[in-house]
Coordinates of C-alpha atoms and ligand atoms in Angstrom, one line a residue:
X503 CA 90.9 70.7 28.8
X504 CA 89.9 67.9 31.0
X505 CA 86.1 67.2 30.4
X506 CA 86.5 63.9 32.7
X507 CA 87.3 66.3 36.0
X508 CA 83.3 65.8 37.3
X509 CA 82.2 64.1 40.3
X510 CA 80.7 61.0 38.1
X511 CA 84.3 60.6 36.4
X512 CA 85.9 60.6 39.7
X513 CA 83.4 57.6 40.6
X514 CA 84.2 56.2 37.6
X515 CA 87.9 56.8 37.8
X516 CA 87.7 54.9 41.5
X517 CA 85.1 52.2 40.0
X518 CA 87.6 51.5 37.1
X519 CA 90.3 50.8 39.3
X520 CA 88.1 47.9 40.9
X521 CA 87.0 46.9 37.2
X522 CA 90.2 47.2 35.5
X523 CA 91.5 44.2 37.4
X524 CA 88.3 42.1 37.0
X525 CA 87.9 39.6 34.1
X526 CA 84.8 39.4 32.3
X527 CA 84.3 35.8 33.0
X528 CA 84.5 36.3 36.7
X529 CA 81.8 39.2 36.2
X530 CA 79.6 36.0 35.0
X531 CA 80.3 33.6 38.1
X532 CA 79.7 36.4 40.3
X533 CA 76.1 37.3 38.5
X534 CA 74.0 34.5 36.8
X535 CA 71.7 37.3 35.6
X536 CA 74.0 39.6 33.7
X537 CA 72.3 39.4 30.7
X538 CA 68.8 40.0 32.2
X539 CA 70.4 42.9 33.8
X540 CA 72.6 44.4 30.8
X541 CA 70.5 44.0 27.4
X542 CA 68.0 46.3 26.4
X543 CA 65.7 46.4 23.7
X544 CA 63.7 48.4 21.5
X545 CA 61.7 47.2 19.2
X546 CA 63.0 44.3 16.8
X547 CA 66.7 45.5 18.2
X548 CA 68.3 44.1 21.2
X549 CA 71.4 45.2 22.3
X550 CA 73.4 42.9 24.8
X551 CA 76.0 44.6 26.7
X552 CA 76.2 41.6 29.1
X553 CA 79.8 40.8 27.8
X554 CA 81.4 44.0 28.3
X555 CA 83.8 44.6 31.4
X556 CA 81.2 46.7 33.4
X557 CA 78.3 46.3 35.7
X558 CA 75.1 47.7 36.4
X559 CA 76.5 50.0 39.0
X560 CA 79.1 51.1 36.1
X561 CA 76.1 52.1 34.2
X562 CA 74.8 54.5 36.6
X563 CA 77.7 56.3 37.2
X564 CA 78.4 56.6 33.3
X565 CA 74.5 58.0 32.5
X566 CA 75.4 60.5 35.6
X567 CA 78.2 61.4 33.7
X568 CA 75.9 62.4 30.6
X569 CA 73.8 64.0 33.3
X570 CA 76.7 66.2 34.1
X571 CA 77.7 66.9 30.6
X572 CA 73.9 68.4 30.0
X573 CA 73.3 65.7 27.3
X574 CA 69.7 66.1 27.5
X575 CA 70.1 69.6 26.7
X576 CA 72.4 68.9 23.7
X577 CA 69.9 66.1 22.5
X578 CA 67.1 69.0 22.4
X579 CA 69.4 71.4 20.7
X580 CA 70.5 68.7 18.2
X581 CA 66.5 67.9 17.2
X582 CA 65.5 71.8 17.4
X583 CA 67.9 72.4 14.9
X584 CA 70.2 74.7 16.7
X585 CA 73.2 75.2 14.7
X586 CA 75.4 73.3 17.3
X587 CA 78.1 72.8 14.1
X588 CA 79.3 75.4 15.5
X589 CA 82.8 75.7 13.2
X590 CA 80.4 76.0 10.0
X591 CA 77.5 77.8 11.4
X592 CA 74.6 75.3 10.9
X593 CA 72.2 72.8 12.2
X594 CA 72.8 68.9 12.1
X595 CA 68.9 67.8 11.0
X596 CA 69.4 64.7 9.7
X597 CA 66.7 63.7 12.1
X598 CA 64.3 66.0 10.2
X599 CA 65.1 64.0 7.3
X600 CA 63.1 61.0 8.9
X601 CA 60.4 63.0 10.4
X602 CA 56.9 62.0 9.5
X603 CA 55.0 64.9 7.5
X604 CA 52.3 65.8 9.8
X605 CA 55.1 67.3 12.1
X606 CA 56.9 70.7 11.6
X607 CA 60.2 72.0 12.3
X608 CA 60.7 75.7 11.6
X609 CA 64.4 76.9 10.8
X610 CA 64.8 80.6 9.6
X611 CA 60.9 80.8 8.6
X612 CA 61.1 77.8 6.6
X613 CA 59.6 74.7 7.5
X614 CA 62.3 71.3 6.6
X615 CA 59.6 68.8 7.2
X616 CA 57.4 70.4 4.5
X617 CA 60.6 70.8 2.2
X618 CA 62.4 67.5 2.9
X619 CA 58.6 65.4 2.1
X620 CA 58.5 67.6 -0.9
X621 CA 62.1 66.4 -2.4
X622 CA 61.6 62.9 -1.5
X623 CA 57.9 62.9 -3.6
X624 CA 60.3 64.6 -6.1
X625 CA 62.8 61.5 -5.9
X626 CA 59.5 59.1 -5.8
X627 CA 58.5 60.5 -9.1
X628 CA 61.9 59.8 -10.7
X629 CA 62.0 56.0 -8.8
X630 CA 58.9 55.3 -10.9
X631 CA 59.9 57.0 -14.2
X632 CA 63.1 55.1 -14.0
X633 CA 61.3 51.7 -13.1
X634 CA 58.4 51.8 -15.6
X635 CA 61.4 52.4 -18.0
X636 CA 60.2 55.6 -19.1
X637 CA 63.2 57.3 -18.4
X638 CA 64.7 57.1 -22.0
X639 CA 68.3 57.4 -23.1
X640 CA 69.0 59.9 -25.7
X641 CA 68.2 57.3 -28.7
X642 CA 65.1 56.2 -27.1
X643 CA 66.2 53.2 -25.4
X644 CA 64.6 53.1 -21.8
X645 CA 67.6 53.2 -18.8
X646 CA 68.5 49.4 -17.4
X647 CA 71.6 50.8 -15.7
X648 CA 72.3 53.1 -13.0
X649 CA 75.8 54.6 -12.1
X650 CA 76.0 56.1 -8.4
X651 CA 79.4 58.4 -9.3
X652 CA 80.0 60.0 -5.7
X653 CA 82.5 59.6 -2.6
X654 CA 82.7 59.4 1.4
X655 CA 79.0 59.9 2.5
X656 CA 77.8 60.2 -0.9
X657 CA 78.9 57.0 -1.6
X658 CA 79.4 54.8 1.4
X659 CA 75.6 55.1 2.9
X660 CA 74.0 54.3 -0.5
X661 CA 76.9 51.8 -1.3
X662 CA 76.1 49.7 2.1
X663 CA 72.3 49.9 2.0
X664 CA 71.9 49.0 -1.5
X665 CA 74.3 45.9 -0.5
X666 CA 72.0 45.1 2.9
X667 CA 68.9 45.2 1.4
X668 CA 68.9 43.8 -2.1
X669 CA 67.0 41.0 -1.3
X670 CA 64.2 43.5 -0.4
X671 CA 64.0 44.6 -4.5
X672 CA 60.6 44.6 -6.3
X673 CA 60.3 43.1 -9.7
X674 CA 60.7 46.4 -11.2
X675 CA 64.0 47.5 -9.6
X676 CA 65.6 43.7 -9.9
X677 CA 65.6 44.9 -14.1
X678 CA 67.9 47.5 -12.6
X679 CA 71.4 47.2 -12.5
X680 CA 73.2 49.8 -9.8
X681 CA 76.7 50.7 -9.7
X682 CA 79.2 52.7 -7.6
X683 CA 82.0 54.5 -8.7
X684 CA 84.2 56.3 -6.3
X685 CA 87.8 56.1 -7.0
X686 CA 89.7 59.5 -8.0
X687 CA 92.2 57.4 -10.0
X688 CA 89.0 56.5 -12.4
X689 CA 90.1 52.8 -11.4
X690 CA 86.2 51.7 -10.4
X691 CA 84.8 53.7 -13.6
X692 CA 87.0 52.3 -16.3
X693 CA 86.6 48.7 -15.4
X694 CA 83.2 49.3 -15.7
X695 CA 82.5 51.5 -18.8
X696 CA 83.6 48.7 -20.9
X697 CA 80.7 46.6 -19.7
X698 CA 78.2 49.2 -20.4
X699 CA 75.6 50.2 -23.2
X700 CA 75.9 54.4 -23.3
X701 CA 72.2 54.1 -24.7
X702 CA 71.2 52.7 -21.8
X703 CA 73.2 54.0 -18.7
X704 CA 72.3 57.1 -16.1
X705 CA 74.8 58.4 -13.9
X706 CA 73.8 60.3 -10.8
X707 CA 76.2 62.7 -9.6
X708 CA 76.0 62.6 -5.9
X709 CA 77.6 65.3 -4.2
X710 CA 76.9 68.0 -1.3
X711 CA 79.6 70.5 -2.6
X712 CA 79.3 69.6 -6.0
X713 CA 83.4 70.5 -5.8
X714 CA 84.8 67.2 -4.7
X715 CA 87.7 66.3 -7.4
X716 CA 87.4 62.8 -7.4
X717 CA 83.6 63.2 -8.0
X718 CA 83.9 65.6 -10.6
X719 CA 86.6 64.2 -12.4
X720 CA 85.1 60.8 -12.3
X721 CA 81.9 62.2 -13.9
X722 CA 84.0 63.8 -16.9
X723 CA 85.3 61.2 -17.7
X724 CA 81.6 59.6 -17.6
X725 CA 80.4 62.3 -19.8
X726 CA 83.4 61.9 -22.3
X727 CA 82.4 58.3 -22.6
X728 CA 79.2 59.3 -23.4
X729 CA 80.0 62.1 -26.4
X730 CA 82.6 59.5 -27.4
X731 CA 80.2 56.5 -28.0
X732 CA 79.0 56.1 -31.9
X733 CA 75.7 55.8 -31.2
X734 CA 75.8 59.5 -30.0
X735 CA 77.6 61.2 -32.6
X736 CA 76.1 63.9 -34.2
X737 CA 74.0 64.6 -30.9
X738 CA 74.2 67.8 -28.7
X739 CA 75.8 67.4 -25.5
X740 CA 73.0 68.7 -23.6
X741 CA 70.4 66.7 -25.1
X742 CA 73.1 63.7 -24.0
X743 CA 73.5 65.3 -20.3
X744 CA 69.6 65.4 -20.1
X745 CA 69.0 61.9 -20.8
X746 CA 71.9 61.0 -18.9
X747 CA 72.6 62.3 -15.9
X748 CA 71.0 63.2 -12.7
X749 CA 72.6 65.7 -10.2
X750 CA 71.9 65.2 -6.1
X751 CA 73.4 68.2 -4.7
X752 CA 72.6 70.6 -2.1
X753 CA 74.5 73.4 -4.5
X754 CA 72.1 73.5 -7.3
X755 CA 73.8 76.0 -9.2
X756 CA 77.5 74.2 -9.6
X757 CA 74.7 71.6 -10.9
X758 CA 73.5 74.0 -13.4
X759 CA 77.2 75.2 -14.2
X760 CA 78.1 71.6 -14.8
X761 CA 75.8 71.3 -17.4
X762 CA 73.0 69.1 -15.7
X763 CA 69.5 71.2 -16.3
X764 CA 67.3 71.7 -13.0
X765 CA 64.5 69.1 -14.6
X766 CA 67.2 66.6 -13.3
X767 CA 68.1 68.1 -9.9
X768 CA 67.7 66.2 -6.5
X769 CA 68.1 68.5 -3.6
X770 CA 69.5 68.4 -0.2
X771 CA 70.7 70.7 2.3
X772 CA 73.5 72.1 3.9
X773 CA 72.2 71.4 7.3
X774 CA 72.6 67.4 6.2
X775 CA 76.2 66.5 6.6
X776 CA 77.2 64.3 4.6
X777 CA 78.0 61.2 6.5
X778 CA 74.3 61.5 7.7
X779 CA 72.9 62.2 4.3
X780 CA 72.0 58.5 3.0
X781 CA 68.3 59.6 4.4
X782 CA 67.9 62.1 2.1
X783 CA 68.0 62.2 -1.5
X784 CA 71.4 60.9 -1.8
X785 CA 69.5 57.6 -1.2
X786 CA 67.8 57.6 -4.5
X787 CA 69.8 54.5 -5.5
X788 CA 68.7 52.7 -2.1
X789 CA 65.0 53.8 -3.3
X790 CA 65.9 52.5 -6.6
X791 CA 67.2 49.6 -5.2
X792 CA 64.3 48.5 -2.9
X793 CA 61.3 50.9 -3.9
X794 CA 60.4 54.0 -2.3
X795 CA 58.2 52.2 -0.1
X796 CA 61.2 50.2 1.3
X797 CA 63.1 53.4 1.7
X798 CA 60.2 54.9 3.4
X799 CA 60.6 51.8 5.9
X800 CA 64.0 52.4 6.1
X801 CA 62.8 56.4 7.2
X802 CA 60.3 54.5 9.7
X803 CA 63.2 52.9 11.3
X804 CA 65.4 55.3 12.0
X805 CA 62.8 57.8 13.4
X806 CA 61.6 55.2 16.0
X807 CA 65.6 55.3 16.8
X808 CA 65.5 59.3 16.7
X809 CA 62.0 59.1 19.1
X810 CA 63.4 56.5 21.6
X811 CA 66.6 58.8 21.6
X812 CA 65.2 62.2 22.8
X813 CA 62.4 60.7 25.0
X814 CA 64.0 57.6 27.0
X815 CA 65.8 58.3 30.4
X816 CA 69.6 57.6 29.6
X817 CA 68.9 54.2 31.4
X818 CA 67.3 52.6 29.0
X819 CA 68.7 54.5 26.1
X820 CA 69.9 52.7 23.4
X821 CA 72.3 55.2 21.6
X822 CA 73.2 56.4 24.9
X823 CA 74.4 53.5 26.6
X824 CA 76.1 52.3 23.4
X825 CA 78.0 55.6 23.7
X826 CA 78.8 55.5 27.2
X827 CA 79.8 51.7 27.2
X828 CA 82.3 53.1 24.6
X829 CA 83.1 56.3 26.7
X830 CA 84.0 53.8 29.5
X831 CA 85.9 51.3 27.3
X832 CA 87.8 54.3 25.7
X833 CA 88.4 56.9 28.5
X834 CA 88.3 54.6 31.7
X835 CA 89.8 51.4 30.7
X836 CA 92.4 52.3 27.7
X837 CA 91.0 49.8 25.1
X838 CA 91.0 52.4 21.7
X839 CA 90.7 49.7 19.2
X840 CA 87.1 48.9 18.1
X841 CA 86.2 46.3 15.7
X842 CA 82.5 46.2 13.7
X843 CA 81.7 42.4 13.3
X844 CA 78.7 41.7 11.2
X845 CA 77.6 38.3 11.0
X846 CA 75.7 38.8 8.0
X847 CA 77.0 38.7 4.3
X848 CA 74.6 41.6 3.7
X849 CA 76.3 44.2 5.9
X850 CA 80.0 43.7 4.5
X851 CA 79.9 47.7 3.5
X852 CA 78.9 48.3 7.2
X853 CA 82.5 48.6 8.9
X854 CA 83.5 51.2 6.2
X855 CA 80.3 53.4 6.7
X856 CA 81.1 53.1 10.4
X857 CA 84.7 54.0 9.8
X858 CA 83.2 57.2 8.5
X859 CA 80.9 58.4 10.4
X860 CA 83.0 57.5 13.5
X861 CA 86.0 58.5 12.8
X862 CA 85.6 61.6 10.4
X863 CA 83.0 62.8 13.2
X864 CA 84.9 62.2 16.8
X865 CA 88.6 62.0 15.1
X866 CA 89.5 65.0 16.8
X867 CA 91.7 66.8 19.4
X868 CA 89.9 69.8 20.1
X869 CA 87.3 70.8 21.8
X870 CA 84.2 73.1 20.8
X871 CA 86.3 75.6 22.9
X872 CA 89.1 75.4 21.1
X873 CA 91.4 73.7 23.5
X874 CA 93.5 70.1 23.3
X875 CA 92.1 67.3 24.7
X876 CA 94.4 65.3 27.3
X877 CA 92.1 62.5 26.8
X878 CA 91.5 59.7 24.1
X879 CA 88.3 60.6 21.4
X880 CA 87.6 58.0 18.7
X881 CA 89.4 54.5 18.3
X882 CA 90.8 53.3 15.5
X883 CA 87.7 51.7 14.0
X884 CA 87.7 49.0 11.4
X885 CA 85.9 45.7 10.4
X886 CA 84.7 42.6 8.5
X887 CA 82.0 40.4 7.8
X888 CA 82.9 38.4 10.8
X889 CA 83.3 34.8 9.5
X890 CA 85.4 36.2 7.1
X891 CA 87.5 38.0 9.5
X892 CA 87.8 34.8 11.8
X893 CA 90.2 33.4 8.8
X894 CA 92.0 37.2 9.1
X895 CA 92.7 39.7 12.0
X896 CA 90.8 36.9 15.0
X897 CA 94.3 35.7 15.6
X898 CA 95.2 39.3 17.1
X899 CA 91.7 39.6 18.9
X900 CA 92.2 36.2 20.8
X901 CA 96.1 36.3 21.3
X902 CA 97.7 39.3 20.5
X903 CA 98.7 42.0 22.9
X904 CA 95.9 44.8 22.1
X905 CA 92.6 45.4 23.6
X906 CA 89.9 45.8 21.2
X907 CA 86.1 46.4 21.7
X908 CA 83.7 44.4 19.4
X909 CA 80.3 44.7 18.1
X910 CA 78.7 41.5 16.8
X911 CA 75.9 42.7 14.6
X912 CA 73.4 39.8 13.5
X913 CA 69.9 39.0 13.1
X914 CA 67.8 36.3 14.2
X915 CA 65.9 35.2 11.9
X916 CA 66.5 34.7 8.1
X917 CA 65.5 31.8 5.4
X918 CA 62.1 31.0 6.6
X919 CA 60.4 31.8 3.5
X920 CA 60.0 28.7 1.1
X921 CA 62.7 28.6 -1.3
X922 CA 65.3 29.4 1.0
X923 CA 65.6 26.5 3.3
X924 CA 68.9 25.2 2.0
X925 CA 70.4 28.1 3.2
X926 CA 68.6 27.9 6.6
X927 CA 71.5 25.5 8.2
X928 CA 74.2 28.3 6.8
X929 CA 72.3 30.9 8.8
X930 CA 72.6 28.9 12.0
X931 CA 76.2 27.8 11.3
X932 CA 76.9 31.4 11.3
X933 CA 75.1 32.6 14.3
X934 CA 76.9 29.8 16.5
X935 CA 79.7 31.2 15.3
X936 CA 78.8 34.6 16.5
X937 CA 78.0 33.7 19.9
X938 CA 81.1 31.2 20.2
X939 CA 83.3 34.1 19.1
X940 CA 81.9 36.8 21.4
X941 CA 81.8 34.2 23.8
X942 CA 85.2 33.0 23.5
X943 CA 86.7 36.6 23.5
X944 CA 85.0 38.1 26.4
X945 CA 85.3 35.0 28.6
X946 CA 88.1 33.3 27.1
X947 CA 89.1 29.6 27.3
X948 CA 87.1 29.3 30.7
X949 CA 84.5 28.4 28.7
X950 CA 86.3 24.8 28.3
X951 CA 87.1 22.4 30.8
X952 CA 91.0 22.0 31.6
X953 CA 91.9 24.9 29.6
X954 CA 94.9 25.4 32.1
X955 CA 96.8 22.5 31.2
X956 CA 97.0 23.7 27.8
X957 CA 100.5 25.2 26.4
X958 CA 100.4 29.1 26.4
X959 CA 100.3 29.1 22.8
X960 CA 96.8 27.6 22.8
X961 CA 95.8 29.7 25.8
X962 CA 93.0 32.4 25.3
X963 CA 93.0 35.0 27.6
X964 CA 89.7 36.6 26.4
X965 CA 88.3 39.7 28.3
X966 CA 88.0 41.6 25.4
X967 CA 84.6 43.6 25.5
X968 CA 81.7 42.9 23.5
X969 CA 78.6 44.1 22.6
X970 CA 76.0 41.8 20.2
X971 CA 73.2 43.8 18.4
X972 CA 70.8 41.3 17.4
X973 CA 68.3 42.6 14.9
X974 CA 65.2 40.3 14.9
X975 CA 65.2 39.9 10.8
X976 CA 67.4 42.3 8.9
X977 CA 65.0 45.0 6.6
X978 CA 64.9 48.1 5.7
X979 CA 63.3 49.2 8.5
X980 CA 65.8 47.6 11.2
X981 CA 68.3 48.6 8.9
X982 CA 67.1 52.3 9.5
X983 CA 66.9 51.7 13.0
X984 CA 70.7 50.1 13.6
X985 CA 72.3 53.3 11.5
X986 CA 70.5 55.5 13.4
X987 CA 71.6 53.8 16.5
X988 CA 75.2 54.8 15.5
X989 CA 74.7 58.3 14.7
X990 CA 73.4 59.1 18.3
X991 CA 75.3 56.9 19.4
X992 CA 78.8 59.0 17.8
X993 CA 76.5 62.3 18.8
X994 CA 76.5 61.5 22.5
X995 CA 80.1 60.6 22.6
X996 CA 80.9 63.9 20.9
X997 CA 78.8 65.4 23.7
X998 CA 81.0 63.7 26.4
X999 CA 84.4 64.6 25.1
X1000 CA 82.9 68.1 24.3
X1001 CA 84.1 68.1 20.3
X1002 CA 81.8 69.2 17.4
X1003 CA 81.1 65.9 15.2
X1004 CA 80.0 67.5 12.3
X1005 CA 82.5 69.3 11.1
X1006 CA 86.0 67.6 8.7
X1007 CA 88.6 70.0 8.9
X1008 CA 91.2 67.3 9.0
X1009 CA 90.4 66.6 5.5
X1010 CA 90.9 69.9 4.0
X1011 CA 94.8 70.4 4.2
X1012 CA 95.0 67.1 2.1
X1013 CA 93.1 68.6 -0.8
X1014 CA 94.9 71.7 -0.6
X1015 CA 98.5 70.5 -0.9
X1016 CA 97.3 68.2 -3.7
X1017 CA 95.8 70.9 -6.0
X1018 CA 99.2 72.6 -5.3
X1019 CA 101.1 69.5 -5.8
X1020 CA 99.5 68.6 -9.3
X1021 CA 101.6 71.3 -11.6
X1022 CA 104.7 69.6 -10.1
X1023 CA 104.1 66.6 -11.8
X1024 CA 104.2 67.9 -15.3
X1025 CA 107.0 70.9 -14.7
X1026 CA 109.7 70.2 -12.8
X1027 CA 110.6 73.9 -12.0
X1028 CA 107.2 73.7 -9.9
X1029 CA 108.9 71.4 -7.5
X1030 CA 111.4 73.8 -5.3
X1031 CA 110.1 74.3 -2.5
X1032 CA 109.2 70.7 -1.7
X1033 CA 110.7 68.4 1.1
X1034 CA 113.3 65.9 -0.5
X1035 CA 111.0 62.9 0.1
X1036 CA 108.0 64.3 -2.1
X1037 CA 110.7 66.0 -4.3
X1038 CA 112.4 62.6 -4.8
X1039 CA 109.0 60.3 -5.5
X1040 CA 108.1 63.3 -8.0
X1041 CA 111.3 63.0 -9.7
X1042 CA 111.2 59.0 -9.6
X1043 CA 107.6 59.3 -11.4
X1044 CA 108.7 61.9 -13.8
X1045 CA 111.5 59.9 -15.0
Ligands
F6P1140 O1 86.6 64.9 2.3 C1 85.3 64.4 2.9 C2 84.1 64.9 2.7 O2 84.0 66.4 2.9 C3 83.2 64.0 3.4 O3 82.8 64.7 4.5 C4 82.1 63.9 2.2 O4 81.1 63.2 2.7 C5 82.9 63.7 1.2 O5 83.9 64.4 1.1 C6 81.9 64.4 -0.2 O6 81.8 65.3 -0.3 P1 80.5 65.9 -1.0 O7 79.1 65.2 -0.9 O8 80.5 67.4 -1.3 O9 81.2 65.1 -2.7

């Protein structure tokens, strides 16, 4: 199945023969107005594609490709709540999670926008109760520490956002310590528990399915720890759970079965994909960190991006262009590695968040019609705070043999507020590095005089395509815009590749096999049908 057997694709293949021979430095020499032509703005976000190996003509062909792939119709289907997650027979309605209350969207006779806002209000009351120190542990002491137990989409989004937006804490939220625990082996949790006060700790069990073994194993350890605490001796287990556990899930019954009473439930829905869920009640830790007002600002930023994505012509549509530029690199220039480089320490968890968002969504090789693809889909994505990565893997970006497309993400302004002047210089230093690195990666050593006199080991060939995403400031609002931008980018690419980005069947078999292997670690006779490597390793472990 070749989704690229279309008229626009034929033009793009032809065009790529020409552009593939060009160096980005040459493109800048030929056209001094590249920035004006190839950078696009929405509100407080600017995206610059001028350091990509493309021209306005490339973008035109790519937009035609999107037309041929009926992208407009797919966007409509996404927003209308059609069941476009066909393998699970569900809509993917993360856009509804940030739609204002004065709108409505009927799904099987229910207005999901009203449902969303009822749950936001419920979350808001909970946030208020914890911030005002009215949530008491079972000895009557106010809670001052929250531990989010979750994994994947039930961990990465809130974890990233709390780190990114910590500066927006209110005095009430600053008093609360927030931790994230995800590792299945319990190492995150055990290193934390020894430092926590059981009388003042509240655990949030975040799991859409409430069946994820990683999360349930950590939850069980937390419950045992609370039960074993001396201050809780003689106390009823149900009281301990009521005062020290909140459940966030799309499966109320499983929360009840685990022991969490209904009063401590927050809900979201099957139509919210795990990796698209930080806008739902899964975002409770975010709301606790930055307050409900900040959380609603984040939703507002995402909503602005949603409206822009839904209503703007492709030629000026940021998520569409970001996606199409990726398609150009991956499918026409054969670049299948993608580095995410935030020049902002607050965005340190953005790369791992995007790893899940992009690779769990589009890391697939069968189409919606169950055909094998014969083209590349999701690239390998990885990243790190840009300035730290400069001292780690930039050597490969500059002088290695692998072509890599790079996203530079930063903000123009920081530390203007009185009392932060001492850091202003560091922000400028950071910006100058961000600009210098994208310049060298794209243009190579043509940016310095007499570079061609240098020995080969000192040369920088450049021609690595770079996009710069520049926020005016990092705030809950611009952060919401940024994440929604990437979500929609992923959707657009899935449409071009004809794959379903909302399921993740590729991770299921590992869970089944692991469950089957568990007995083999304790009973030798359960090992018989295994391959020699797995068997050998088990015997070595059990020795
Ligand atoms: O195993 C993958 C996955 O299903 C992700 O898609 C999801 O975000 C994560 O596990 C956690 O799932 P849950 O929220 O149901 O615990």
